[in-house]
PDB file of C-alpha atoms and ligand atoms in Angstrom:
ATOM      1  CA  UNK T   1      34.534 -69.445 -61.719  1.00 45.00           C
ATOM      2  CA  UNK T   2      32.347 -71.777 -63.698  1.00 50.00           C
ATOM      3  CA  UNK T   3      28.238 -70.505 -64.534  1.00 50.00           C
ATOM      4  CA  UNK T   4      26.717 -72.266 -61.380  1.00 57.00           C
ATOM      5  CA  UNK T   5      29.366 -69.905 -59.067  1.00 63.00           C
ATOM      6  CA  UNK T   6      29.605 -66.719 -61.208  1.00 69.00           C
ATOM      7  CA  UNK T   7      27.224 -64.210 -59.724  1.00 66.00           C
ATOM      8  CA  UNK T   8      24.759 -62.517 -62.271  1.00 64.00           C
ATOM      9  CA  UNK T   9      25.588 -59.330 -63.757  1.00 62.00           C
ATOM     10  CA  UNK T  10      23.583 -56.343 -61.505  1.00 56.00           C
ATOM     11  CA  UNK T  11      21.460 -54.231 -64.036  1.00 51.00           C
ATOM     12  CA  UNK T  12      22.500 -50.609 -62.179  1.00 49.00           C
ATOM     13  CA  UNK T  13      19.956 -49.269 -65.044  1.00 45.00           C
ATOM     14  CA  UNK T  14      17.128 -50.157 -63.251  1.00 41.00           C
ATOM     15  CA  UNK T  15      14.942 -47.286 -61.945  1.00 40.00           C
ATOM     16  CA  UNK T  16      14.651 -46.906 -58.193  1.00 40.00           C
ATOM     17  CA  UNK T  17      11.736 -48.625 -56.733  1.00 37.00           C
ATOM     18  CA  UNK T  18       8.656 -45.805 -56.634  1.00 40.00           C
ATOM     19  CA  UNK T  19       6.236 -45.287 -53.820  1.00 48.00           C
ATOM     20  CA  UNK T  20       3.502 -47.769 -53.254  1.00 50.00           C
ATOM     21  CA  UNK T  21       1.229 -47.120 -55.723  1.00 55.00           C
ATOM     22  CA  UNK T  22      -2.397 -46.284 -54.434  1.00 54.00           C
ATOM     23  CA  UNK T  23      -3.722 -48.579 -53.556  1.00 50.00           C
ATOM     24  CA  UNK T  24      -2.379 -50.951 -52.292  1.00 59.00           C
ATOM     25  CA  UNK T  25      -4.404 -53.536 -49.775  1.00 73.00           C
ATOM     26  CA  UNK T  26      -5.970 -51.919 -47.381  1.00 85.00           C
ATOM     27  CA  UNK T  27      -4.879 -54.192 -44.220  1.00 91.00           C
ATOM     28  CA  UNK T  28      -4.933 -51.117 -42.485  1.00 94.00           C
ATOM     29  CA  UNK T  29      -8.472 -49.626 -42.468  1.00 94.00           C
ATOM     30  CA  UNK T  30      -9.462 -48.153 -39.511  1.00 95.00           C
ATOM     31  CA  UNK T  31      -6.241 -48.532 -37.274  1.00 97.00           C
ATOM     32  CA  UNK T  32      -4.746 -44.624 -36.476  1.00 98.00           C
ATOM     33  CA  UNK T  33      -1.029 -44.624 -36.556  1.00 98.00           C
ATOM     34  CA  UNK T  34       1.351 -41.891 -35.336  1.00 98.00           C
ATOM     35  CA  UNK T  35       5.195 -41.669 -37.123  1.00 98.00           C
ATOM     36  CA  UNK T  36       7.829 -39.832 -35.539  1.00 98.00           C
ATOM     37  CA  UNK T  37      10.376 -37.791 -37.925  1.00 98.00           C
ATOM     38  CA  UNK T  38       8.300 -38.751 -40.345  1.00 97.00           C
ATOM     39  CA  UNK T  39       8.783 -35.068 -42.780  1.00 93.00           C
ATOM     40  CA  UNK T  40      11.962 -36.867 -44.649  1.00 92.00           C
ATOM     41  CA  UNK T  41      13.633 -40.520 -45.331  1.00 93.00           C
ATOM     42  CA  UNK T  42      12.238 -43.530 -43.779  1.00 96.00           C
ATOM     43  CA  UNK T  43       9.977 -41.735 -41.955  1.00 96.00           C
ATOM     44  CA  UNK T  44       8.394 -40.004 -44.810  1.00 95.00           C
ATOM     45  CA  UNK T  45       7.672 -43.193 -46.780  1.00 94.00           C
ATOM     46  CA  UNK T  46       6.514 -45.303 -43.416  1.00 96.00           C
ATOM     47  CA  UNK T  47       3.499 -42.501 -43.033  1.00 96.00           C
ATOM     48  CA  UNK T  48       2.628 -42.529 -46.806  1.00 93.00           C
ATOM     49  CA  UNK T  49       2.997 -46.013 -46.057  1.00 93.00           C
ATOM     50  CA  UNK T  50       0.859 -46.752 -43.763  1.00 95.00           C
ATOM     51  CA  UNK T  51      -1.773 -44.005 -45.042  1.00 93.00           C
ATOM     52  CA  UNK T  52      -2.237 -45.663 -48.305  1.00 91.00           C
ATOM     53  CA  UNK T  53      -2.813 -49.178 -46.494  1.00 92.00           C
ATOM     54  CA  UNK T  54      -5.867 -47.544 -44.982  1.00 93.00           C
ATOM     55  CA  UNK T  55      -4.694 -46.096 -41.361  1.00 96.00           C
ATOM     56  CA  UNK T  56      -5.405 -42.903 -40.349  1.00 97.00           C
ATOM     57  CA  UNK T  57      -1.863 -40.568 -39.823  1.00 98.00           C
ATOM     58  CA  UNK T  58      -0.180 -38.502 -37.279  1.00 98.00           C
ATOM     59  CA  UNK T  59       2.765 -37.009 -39.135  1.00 98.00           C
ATOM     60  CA  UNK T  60       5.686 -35.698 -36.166  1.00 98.00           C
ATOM     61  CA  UNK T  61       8.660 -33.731 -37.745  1.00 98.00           C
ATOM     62  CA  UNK T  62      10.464 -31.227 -35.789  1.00 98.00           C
ATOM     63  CA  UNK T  63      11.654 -29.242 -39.030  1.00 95.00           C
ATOM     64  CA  UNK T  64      10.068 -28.762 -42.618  1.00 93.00           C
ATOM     65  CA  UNK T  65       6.539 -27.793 -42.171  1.00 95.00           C
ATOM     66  CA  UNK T  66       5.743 -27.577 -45.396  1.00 95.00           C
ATOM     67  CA  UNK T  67       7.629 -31.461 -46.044  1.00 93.00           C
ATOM     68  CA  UNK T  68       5.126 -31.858 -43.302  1.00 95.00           C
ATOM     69  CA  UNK T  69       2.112 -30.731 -44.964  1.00 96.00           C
ATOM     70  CA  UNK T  70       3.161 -32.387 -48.394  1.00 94.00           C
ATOM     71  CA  UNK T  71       3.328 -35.620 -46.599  1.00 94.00           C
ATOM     72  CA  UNK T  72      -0.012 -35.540 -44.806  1.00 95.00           C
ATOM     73  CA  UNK T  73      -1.891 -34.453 -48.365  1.00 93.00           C
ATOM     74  CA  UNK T  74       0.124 -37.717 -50.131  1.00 91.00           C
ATOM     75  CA  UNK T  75      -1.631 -39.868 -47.217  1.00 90.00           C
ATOM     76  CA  UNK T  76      -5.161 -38.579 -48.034  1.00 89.00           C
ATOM     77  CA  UNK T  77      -4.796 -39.232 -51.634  1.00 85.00           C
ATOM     78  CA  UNK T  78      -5.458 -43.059 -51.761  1.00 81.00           C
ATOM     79  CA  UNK T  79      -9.067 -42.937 -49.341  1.00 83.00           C
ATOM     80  CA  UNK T  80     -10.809 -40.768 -46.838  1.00 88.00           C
ATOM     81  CA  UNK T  81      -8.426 -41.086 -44.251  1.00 90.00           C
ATOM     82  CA  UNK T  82      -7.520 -38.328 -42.203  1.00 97.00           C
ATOM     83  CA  UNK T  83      -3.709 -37.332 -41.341  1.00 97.00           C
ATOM     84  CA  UNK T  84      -2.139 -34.302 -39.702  1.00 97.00           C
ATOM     85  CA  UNK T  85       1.377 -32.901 -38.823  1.00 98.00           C
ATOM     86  CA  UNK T  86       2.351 -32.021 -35.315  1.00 98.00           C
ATOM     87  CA  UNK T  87       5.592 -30.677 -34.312  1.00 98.00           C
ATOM     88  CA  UNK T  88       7.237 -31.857 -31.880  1.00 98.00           C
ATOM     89  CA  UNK T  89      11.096 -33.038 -30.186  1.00 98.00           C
ATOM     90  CA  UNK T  90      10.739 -36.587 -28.938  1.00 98.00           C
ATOM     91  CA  UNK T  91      13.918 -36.115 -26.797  1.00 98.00           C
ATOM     92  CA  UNK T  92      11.636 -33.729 -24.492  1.00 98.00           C
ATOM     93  CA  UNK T  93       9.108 -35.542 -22.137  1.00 98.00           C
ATOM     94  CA  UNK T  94       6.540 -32.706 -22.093  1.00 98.00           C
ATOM     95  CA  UNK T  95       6.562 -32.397 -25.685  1.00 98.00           C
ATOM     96  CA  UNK T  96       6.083 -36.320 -25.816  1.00 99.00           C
ATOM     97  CA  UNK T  97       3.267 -36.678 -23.686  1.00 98.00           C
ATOM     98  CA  UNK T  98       1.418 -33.221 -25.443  1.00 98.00           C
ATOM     99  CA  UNK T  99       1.964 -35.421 -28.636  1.00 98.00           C
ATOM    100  CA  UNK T 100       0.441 -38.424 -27.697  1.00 98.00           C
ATOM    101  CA  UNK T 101      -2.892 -36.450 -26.234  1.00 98.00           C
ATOM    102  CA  UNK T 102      -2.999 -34.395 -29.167  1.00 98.00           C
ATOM    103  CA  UNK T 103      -3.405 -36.884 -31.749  1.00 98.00           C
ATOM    104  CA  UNK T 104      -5.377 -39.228 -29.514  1.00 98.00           C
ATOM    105  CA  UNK T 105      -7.682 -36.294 -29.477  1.00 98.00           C
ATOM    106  CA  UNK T 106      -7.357 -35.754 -33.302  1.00 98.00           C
ATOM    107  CA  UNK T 107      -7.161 -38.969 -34.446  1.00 98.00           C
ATOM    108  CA  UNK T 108      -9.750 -40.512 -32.182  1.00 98.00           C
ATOM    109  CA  UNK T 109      -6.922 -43.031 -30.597  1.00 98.00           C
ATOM    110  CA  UNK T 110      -3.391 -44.965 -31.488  1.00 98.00           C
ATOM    111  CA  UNK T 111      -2.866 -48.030 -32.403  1.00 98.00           C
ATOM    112  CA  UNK T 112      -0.143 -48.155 -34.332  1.00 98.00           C
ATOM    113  CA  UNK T 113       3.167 -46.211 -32.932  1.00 99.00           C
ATOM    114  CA  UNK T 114       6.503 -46.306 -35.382  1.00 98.00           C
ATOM    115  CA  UNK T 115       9.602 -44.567 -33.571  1.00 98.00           C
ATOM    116  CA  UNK T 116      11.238 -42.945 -36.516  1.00 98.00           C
ATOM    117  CA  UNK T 117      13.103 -40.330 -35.538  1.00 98.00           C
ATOM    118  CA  UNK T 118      16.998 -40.254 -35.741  1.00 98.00           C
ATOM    119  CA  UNK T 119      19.442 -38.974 -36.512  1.00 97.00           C
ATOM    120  CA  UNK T 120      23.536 -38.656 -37.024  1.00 97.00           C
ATOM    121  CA  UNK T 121      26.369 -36.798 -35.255  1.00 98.00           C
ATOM    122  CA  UNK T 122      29.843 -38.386 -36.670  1.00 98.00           C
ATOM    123  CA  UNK T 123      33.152 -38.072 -35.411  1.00 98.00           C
ATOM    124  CA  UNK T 124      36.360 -39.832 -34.574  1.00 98.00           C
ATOM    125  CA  UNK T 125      35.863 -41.387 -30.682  1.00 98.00           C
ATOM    126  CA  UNK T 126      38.691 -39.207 -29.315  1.00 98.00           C
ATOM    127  CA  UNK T 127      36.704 -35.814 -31.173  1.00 98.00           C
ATOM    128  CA  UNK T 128      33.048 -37.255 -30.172  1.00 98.00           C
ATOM    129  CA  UNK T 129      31.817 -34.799 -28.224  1.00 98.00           C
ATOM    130  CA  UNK T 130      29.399 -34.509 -25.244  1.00 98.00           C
ATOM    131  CA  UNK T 131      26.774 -32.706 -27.253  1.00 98.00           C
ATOM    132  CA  UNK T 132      27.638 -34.868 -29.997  1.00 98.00           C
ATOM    133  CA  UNK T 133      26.642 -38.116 -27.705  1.00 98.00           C
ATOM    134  CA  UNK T 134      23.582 -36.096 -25.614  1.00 98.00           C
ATOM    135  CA  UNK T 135      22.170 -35.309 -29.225  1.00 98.00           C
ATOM    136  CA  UNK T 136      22.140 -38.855 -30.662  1.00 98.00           C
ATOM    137  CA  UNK T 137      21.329 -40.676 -27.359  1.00 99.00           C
ATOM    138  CA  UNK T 138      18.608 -38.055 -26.837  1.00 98.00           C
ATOM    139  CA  UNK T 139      16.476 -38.537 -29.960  1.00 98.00           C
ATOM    140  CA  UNK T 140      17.470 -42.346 -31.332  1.00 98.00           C
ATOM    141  CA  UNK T 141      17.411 -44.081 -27.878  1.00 99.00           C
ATOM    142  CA  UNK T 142      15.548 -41.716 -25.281  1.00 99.00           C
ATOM    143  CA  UNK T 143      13.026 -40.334 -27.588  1.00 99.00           C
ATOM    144  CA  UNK T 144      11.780 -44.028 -28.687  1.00 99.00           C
ATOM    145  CA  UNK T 145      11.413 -44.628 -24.939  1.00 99.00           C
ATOM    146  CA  UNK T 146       9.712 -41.096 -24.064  1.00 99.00           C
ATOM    147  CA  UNK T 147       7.375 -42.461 -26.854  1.00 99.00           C
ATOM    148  CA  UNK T 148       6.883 -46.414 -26.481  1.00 99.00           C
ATOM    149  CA  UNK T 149       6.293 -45.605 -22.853  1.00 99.00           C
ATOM    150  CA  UNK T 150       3.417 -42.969 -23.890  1.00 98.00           C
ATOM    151  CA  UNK T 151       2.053 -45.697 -26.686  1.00 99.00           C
ATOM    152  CA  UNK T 152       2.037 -48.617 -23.922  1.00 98.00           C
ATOM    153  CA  UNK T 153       0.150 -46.339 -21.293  1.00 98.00           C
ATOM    154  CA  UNK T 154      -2.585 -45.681 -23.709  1.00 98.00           C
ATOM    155  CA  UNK T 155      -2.642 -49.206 -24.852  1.00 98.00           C
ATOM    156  CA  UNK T 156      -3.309 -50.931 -21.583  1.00 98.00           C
ATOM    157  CA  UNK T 157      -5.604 -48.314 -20.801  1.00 98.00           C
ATOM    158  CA  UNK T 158      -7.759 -48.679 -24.083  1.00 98.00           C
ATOM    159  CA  UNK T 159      -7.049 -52.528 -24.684  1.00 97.00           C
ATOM    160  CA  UNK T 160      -8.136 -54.346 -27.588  1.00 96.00           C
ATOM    161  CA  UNK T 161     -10.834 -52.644 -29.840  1.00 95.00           C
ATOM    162  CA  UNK T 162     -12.581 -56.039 -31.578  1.00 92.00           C
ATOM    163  CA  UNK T 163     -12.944 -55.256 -35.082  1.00 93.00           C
ATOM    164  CA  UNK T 164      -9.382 -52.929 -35.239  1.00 95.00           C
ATOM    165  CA  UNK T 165      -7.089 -55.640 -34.455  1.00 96.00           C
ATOM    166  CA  UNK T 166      -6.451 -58.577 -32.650  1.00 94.00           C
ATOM    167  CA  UNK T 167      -3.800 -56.937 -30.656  1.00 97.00           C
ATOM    168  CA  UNK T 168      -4.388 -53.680 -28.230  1.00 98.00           C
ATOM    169  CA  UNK T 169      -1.025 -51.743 -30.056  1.00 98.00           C
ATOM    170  CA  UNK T 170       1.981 -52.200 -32.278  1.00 98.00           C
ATOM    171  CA  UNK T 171       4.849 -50.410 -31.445  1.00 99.00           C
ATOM    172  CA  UNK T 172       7.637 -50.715 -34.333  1.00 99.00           C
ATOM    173  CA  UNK T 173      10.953 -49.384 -33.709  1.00 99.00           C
ATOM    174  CA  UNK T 174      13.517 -48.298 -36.348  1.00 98.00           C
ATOM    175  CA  UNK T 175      16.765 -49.291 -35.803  1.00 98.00           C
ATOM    176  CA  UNK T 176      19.911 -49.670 -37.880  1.00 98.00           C
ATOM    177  CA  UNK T 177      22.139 -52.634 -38.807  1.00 98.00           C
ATOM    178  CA  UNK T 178      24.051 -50.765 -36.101  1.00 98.00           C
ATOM    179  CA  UNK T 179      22.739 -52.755 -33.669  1.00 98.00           C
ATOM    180  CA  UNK T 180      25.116 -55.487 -34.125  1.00 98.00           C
ATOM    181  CA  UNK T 181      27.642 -54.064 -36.589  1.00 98.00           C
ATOM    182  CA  UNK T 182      29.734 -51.978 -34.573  1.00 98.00           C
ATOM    183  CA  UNK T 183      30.649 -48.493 -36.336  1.00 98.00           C
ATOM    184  CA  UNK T 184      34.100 -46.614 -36.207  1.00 98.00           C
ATOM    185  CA  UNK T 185      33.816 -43.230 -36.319  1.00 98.00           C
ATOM    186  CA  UNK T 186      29.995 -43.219 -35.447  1.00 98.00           C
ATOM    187  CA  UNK T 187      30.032 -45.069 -31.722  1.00 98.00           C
ATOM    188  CA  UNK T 188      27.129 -42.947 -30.355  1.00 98.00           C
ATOM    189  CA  UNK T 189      24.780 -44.104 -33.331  1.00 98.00           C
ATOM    190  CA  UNK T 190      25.822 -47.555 -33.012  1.00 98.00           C
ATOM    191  CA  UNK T 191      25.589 -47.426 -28.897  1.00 99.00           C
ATOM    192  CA  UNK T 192      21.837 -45.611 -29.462  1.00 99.00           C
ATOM    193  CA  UNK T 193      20.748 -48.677 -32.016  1.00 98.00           C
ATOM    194  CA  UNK T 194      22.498 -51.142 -29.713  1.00 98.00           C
ATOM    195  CA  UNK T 195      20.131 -49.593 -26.759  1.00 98.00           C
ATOM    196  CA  UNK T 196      16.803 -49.993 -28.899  1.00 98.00           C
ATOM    197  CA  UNK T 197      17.598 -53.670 -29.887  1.00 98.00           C
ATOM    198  CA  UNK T 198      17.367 -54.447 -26.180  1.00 98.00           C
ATOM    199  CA  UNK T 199      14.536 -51.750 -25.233  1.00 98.00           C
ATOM    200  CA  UNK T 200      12.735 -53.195 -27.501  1.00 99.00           C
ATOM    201  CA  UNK T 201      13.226 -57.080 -26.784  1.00 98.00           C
ATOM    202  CA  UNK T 202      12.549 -55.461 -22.976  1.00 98.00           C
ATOM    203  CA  UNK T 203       9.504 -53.794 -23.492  1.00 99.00           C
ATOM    204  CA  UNK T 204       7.533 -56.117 -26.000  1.00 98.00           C
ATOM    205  CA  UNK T 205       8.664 -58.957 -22.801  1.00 98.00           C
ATOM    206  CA  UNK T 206       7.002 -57.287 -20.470  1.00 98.00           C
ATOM    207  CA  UNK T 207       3.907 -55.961 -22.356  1.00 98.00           C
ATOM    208  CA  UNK T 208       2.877 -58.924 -24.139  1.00 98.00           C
ATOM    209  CA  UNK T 209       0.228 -60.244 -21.890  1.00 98.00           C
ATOM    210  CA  UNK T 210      -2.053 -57.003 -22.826  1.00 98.00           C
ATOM    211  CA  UNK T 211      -1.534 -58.223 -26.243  1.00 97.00           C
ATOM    212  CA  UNK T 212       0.877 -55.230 -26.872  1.00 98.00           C
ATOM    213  CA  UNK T 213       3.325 -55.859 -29.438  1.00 98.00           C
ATOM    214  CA  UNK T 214       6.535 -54.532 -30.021  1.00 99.00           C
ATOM    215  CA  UNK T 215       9.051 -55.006 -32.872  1.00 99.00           C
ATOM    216  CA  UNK T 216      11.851 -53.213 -34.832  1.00 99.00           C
ATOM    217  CA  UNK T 217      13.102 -52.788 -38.461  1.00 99.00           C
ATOM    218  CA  UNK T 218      16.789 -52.551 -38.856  1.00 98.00           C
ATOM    219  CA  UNK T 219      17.630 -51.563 -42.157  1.00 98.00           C
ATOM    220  CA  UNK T 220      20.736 -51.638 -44.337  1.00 98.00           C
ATOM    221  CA  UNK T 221      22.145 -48.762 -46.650  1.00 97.00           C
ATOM    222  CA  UNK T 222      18.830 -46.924 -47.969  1.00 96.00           C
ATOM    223  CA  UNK T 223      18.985 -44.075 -50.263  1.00 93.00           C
ATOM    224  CA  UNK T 224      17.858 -41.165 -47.990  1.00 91.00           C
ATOM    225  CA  UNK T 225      19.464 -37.697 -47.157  1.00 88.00           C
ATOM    226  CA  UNK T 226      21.393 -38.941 -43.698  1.00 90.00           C
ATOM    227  CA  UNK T 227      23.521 -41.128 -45.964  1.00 93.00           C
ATOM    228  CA  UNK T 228      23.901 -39.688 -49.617  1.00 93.00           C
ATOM    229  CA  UNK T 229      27.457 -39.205 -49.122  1.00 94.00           C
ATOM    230  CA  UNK T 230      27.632 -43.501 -49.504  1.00 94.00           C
ATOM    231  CA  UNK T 231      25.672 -43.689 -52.381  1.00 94.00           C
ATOM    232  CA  UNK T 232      25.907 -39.973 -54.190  1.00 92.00           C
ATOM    233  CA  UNK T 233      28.592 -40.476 -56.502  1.00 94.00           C
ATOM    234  CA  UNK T 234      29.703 -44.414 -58.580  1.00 94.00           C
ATOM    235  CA  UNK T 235      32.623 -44.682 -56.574  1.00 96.00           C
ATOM    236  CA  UNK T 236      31.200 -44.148 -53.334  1.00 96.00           C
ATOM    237  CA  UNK T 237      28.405 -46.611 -54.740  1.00 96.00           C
ATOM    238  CA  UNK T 238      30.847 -48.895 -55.989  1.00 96.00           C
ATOM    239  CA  UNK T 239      32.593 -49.467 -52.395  1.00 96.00           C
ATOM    240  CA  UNK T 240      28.990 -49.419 -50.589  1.00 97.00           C
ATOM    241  CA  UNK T 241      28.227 -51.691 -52.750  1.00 96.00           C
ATOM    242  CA  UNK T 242      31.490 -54.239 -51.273  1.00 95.00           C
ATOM    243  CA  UNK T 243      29.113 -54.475 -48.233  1.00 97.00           C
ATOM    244  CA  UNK T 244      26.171 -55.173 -49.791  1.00 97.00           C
ATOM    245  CA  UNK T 245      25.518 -58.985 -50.423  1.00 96.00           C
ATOM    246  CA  UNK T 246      22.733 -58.617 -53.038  1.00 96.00           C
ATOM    247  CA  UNK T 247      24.615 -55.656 -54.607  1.00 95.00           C
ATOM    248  CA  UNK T 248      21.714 -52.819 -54.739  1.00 94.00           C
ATOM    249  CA  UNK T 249      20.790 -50.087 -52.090  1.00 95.00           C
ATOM    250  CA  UNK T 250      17.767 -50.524 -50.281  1.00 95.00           C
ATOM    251  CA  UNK T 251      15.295 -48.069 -51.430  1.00 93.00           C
ATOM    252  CA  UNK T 252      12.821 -46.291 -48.427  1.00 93.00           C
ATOM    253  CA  UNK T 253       9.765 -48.693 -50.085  1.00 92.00           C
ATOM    254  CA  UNK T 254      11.778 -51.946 -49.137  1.00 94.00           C
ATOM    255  CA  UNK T 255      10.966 -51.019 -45.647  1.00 96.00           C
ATOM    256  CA  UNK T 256       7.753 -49.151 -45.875  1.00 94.00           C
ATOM    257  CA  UNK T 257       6.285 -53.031 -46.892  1.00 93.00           C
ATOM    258  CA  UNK T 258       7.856 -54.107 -44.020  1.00 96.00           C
ATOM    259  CA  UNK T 259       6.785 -51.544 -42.154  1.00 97.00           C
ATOM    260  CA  UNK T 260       3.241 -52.121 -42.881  1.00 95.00           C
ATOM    261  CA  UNK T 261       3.347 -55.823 -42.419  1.00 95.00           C
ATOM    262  CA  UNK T 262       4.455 -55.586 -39.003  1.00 97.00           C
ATOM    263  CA  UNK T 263       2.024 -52.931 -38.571  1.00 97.00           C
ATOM    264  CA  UNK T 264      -0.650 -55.040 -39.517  1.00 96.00           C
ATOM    265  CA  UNK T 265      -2.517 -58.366 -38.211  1.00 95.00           C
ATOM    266  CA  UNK T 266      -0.913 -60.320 -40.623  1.00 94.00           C
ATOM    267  CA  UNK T 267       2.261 -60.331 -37.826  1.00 96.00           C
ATOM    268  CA  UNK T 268       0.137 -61.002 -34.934  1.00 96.00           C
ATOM    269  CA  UNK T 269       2.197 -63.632 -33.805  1.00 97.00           C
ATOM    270  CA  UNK T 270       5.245 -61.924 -34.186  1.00 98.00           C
ATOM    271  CA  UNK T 271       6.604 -60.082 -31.130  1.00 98.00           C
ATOM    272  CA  UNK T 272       9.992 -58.656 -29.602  1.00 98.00           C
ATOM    273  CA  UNK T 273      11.479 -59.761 -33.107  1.00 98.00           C
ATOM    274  CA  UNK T 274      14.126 -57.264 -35.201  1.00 98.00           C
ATOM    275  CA  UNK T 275      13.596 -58.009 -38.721  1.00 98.00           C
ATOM    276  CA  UNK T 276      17.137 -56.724 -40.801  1.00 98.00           C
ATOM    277  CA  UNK T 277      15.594 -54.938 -44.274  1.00 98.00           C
ATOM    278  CA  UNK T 278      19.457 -54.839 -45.464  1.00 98.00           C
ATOM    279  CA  UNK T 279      20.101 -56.931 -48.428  1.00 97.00           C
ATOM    280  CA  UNK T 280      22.599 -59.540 -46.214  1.00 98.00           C
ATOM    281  CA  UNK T 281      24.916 -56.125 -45.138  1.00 98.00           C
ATOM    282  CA  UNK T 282      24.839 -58.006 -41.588  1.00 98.00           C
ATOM    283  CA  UNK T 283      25.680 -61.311 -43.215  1.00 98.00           C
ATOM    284  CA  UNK T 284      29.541 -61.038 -42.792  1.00 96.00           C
ATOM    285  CA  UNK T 285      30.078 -59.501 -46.570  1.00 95.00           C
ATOM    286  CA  UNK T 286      34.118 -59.859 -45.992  1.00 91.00           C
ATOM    287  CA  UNK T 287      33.396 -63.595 -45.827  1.00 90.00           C
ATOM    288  CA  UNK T 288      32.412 -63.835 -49.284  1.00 87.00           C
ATOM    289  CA  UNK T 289      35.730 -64.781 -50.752  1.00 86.00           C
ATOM    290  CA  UNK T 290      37.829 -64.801 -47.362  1.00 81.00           C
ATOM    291  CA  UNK T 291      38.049 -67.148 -44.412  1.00 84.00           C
TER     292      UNK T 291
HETATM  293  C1  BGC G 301      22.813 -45.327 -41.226  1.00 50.59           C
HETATM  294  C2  BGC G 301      23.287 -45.076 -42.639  1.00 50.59           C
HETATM  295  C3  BGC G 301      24.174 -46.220 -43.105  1.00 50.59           C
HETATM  296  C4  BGC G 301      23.491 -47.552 -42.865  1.00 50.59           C
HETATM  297  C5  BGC G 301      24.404 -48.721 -43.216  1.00 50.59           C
HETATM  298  C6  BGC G 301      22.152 -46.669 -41.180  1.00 50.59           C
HETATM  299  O1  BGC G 301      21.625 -46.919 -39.923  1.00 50.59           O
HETATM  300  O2  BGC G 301      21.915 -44.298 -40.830  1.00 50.59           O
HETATM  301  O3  BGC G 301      24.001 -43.853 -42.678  1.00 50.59           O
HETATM  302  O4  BGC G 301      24.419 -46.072 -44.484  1.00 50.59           O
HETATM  303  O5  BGC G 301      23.105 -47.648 -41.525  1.00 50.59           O
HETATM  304  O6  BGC G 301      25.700 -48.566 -42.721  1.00 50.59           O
END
């Protein structure tokens, strides 16, 4: 390989990217934001996130109460915004719909809704079991439903607040690369992501005209508990790293900016869209050298 095709050598030295530091613009003053499974991961760094861009923050976790209460205090550090932790499962209706009143009570109102919450129950097809299936559909595909469906009543029955935004609610899914890169050994995740890609296209079709929009993040390989066994050690790095086009993991701030973005009015054109935070993982890595 001559210069122009040889790749650059990947400095591995280089610290992880850090938190947002505070502050950053506030784009989201005065908008009130609720994050499901927000106590760890993603989640965690979408309510920071969000908090230190100005909204106001529901924090939902179902375990770690005190992860919980660490979180809300690291929201109210950059302003005088006001954030809270509420427990709750989003794969159970009543506990859904208690949420939603609860921190439209608390908060004052919601216009910002991020559907966090996942999770992982591997296993080989023929070993998958029902539980194992229930579990994953339950929380990753039902729960963003229980919840979008909550966020889109109150939405069309508040409507656009001039001043807040030009748009009466975001709704921003998390999904996974998943959602088009099939996944031996993991077919309920990928079948749960597959179901939010089209929810989501669904929902934000038939909600746009009260200027309700609705969008997803699917992100690559991002350091964070649920997958440390792909990144924990240099070899398992080192072959993560094989389907990884721009040959780093994502770190949880690459989508907490694009989080926020698509939170904000600075997307209000952009609806029903899936924007991939994955460093080209769903480019079709094995076609690098082959084909
Ligand atoms: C999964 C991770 C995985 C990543 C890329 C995510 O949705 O939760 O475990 O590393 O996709 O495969």
């Amino acid at each position: 390989m001559d210069e122009k095709t040889t790749p650059p050598a990947v400095d591995e030295t280089l610290p992880p990217v850090v938190m947002p530091s505070c502050p950053i613009d506030r784009k989201l003053r005065g908008q009130k934001a609720l994050v499901t499974g927000a106590s760890s991961g993603i989640g965690r760094g979408i309510a920071i996130g969000l908090g230190h861009a100005g909204a106001d923050v529901a924090v939902n976790y179902l375990s770690g109460d005190e992860e919980a209460q660490a979180i809300v205090a690291e929201v109210k550090r950059c302003g005088d915004n006001k954030a809270f932790a509420y427990r709750a499962d989003v794969s159970k209706e009543d506990e859904v719909r208690a949420m939603f009143a609860a921190v439209e009570a608390e908060l004052g109102g919601i216009d910002i809704v991020v559907n966090n919450a996942g999770l992982q129950k591997d296993a080989a097809f023929d070993e998958m079991t029902l539980a194992q299936w229930n579990t994953v559909i339950g929380v990753n595909l039902t729960g963003q439903f229980l919840c979008s469906r909550e966020a889109v009543r109150l939405f069309k029955r508040v409507g656009v607040k001039p001043g807040v935004s030009c748009s009466a609610g975001k709704i921003l899914c998390i999904s996974s690369v998943h959602d088009i890169i099939p996944w031996a050994g993991h077919v309920n995740y990928a079948a749960s992501k597959g179901g939010v890609a089209m929810m989501m296209k669904s929902i934000a079709q038939e909600v746009a005209p009260w200027r309700i929009r609705v969008n997803a993040i699917s992100p690559g390989a991002i350091r964070t508990p649920i997958n440390m066994e792909a990144w924990s050690t240099p070899q398992a790095y080192a072959e993560l790293m094989k389907l990884v086009p721009y040959k780093r993991i994502g770190e949880v701030d690459d989508i907490v900016r694009a989080a926020v973005w698509l939170a904000s009015d600075e997307s209000d054109y952009i609806t029903g869209a899936t924007l991939y935070v994955d460093g080209g993982m769903t480019l079709y890595p094995g076609f690098e050298t082959g084909g």
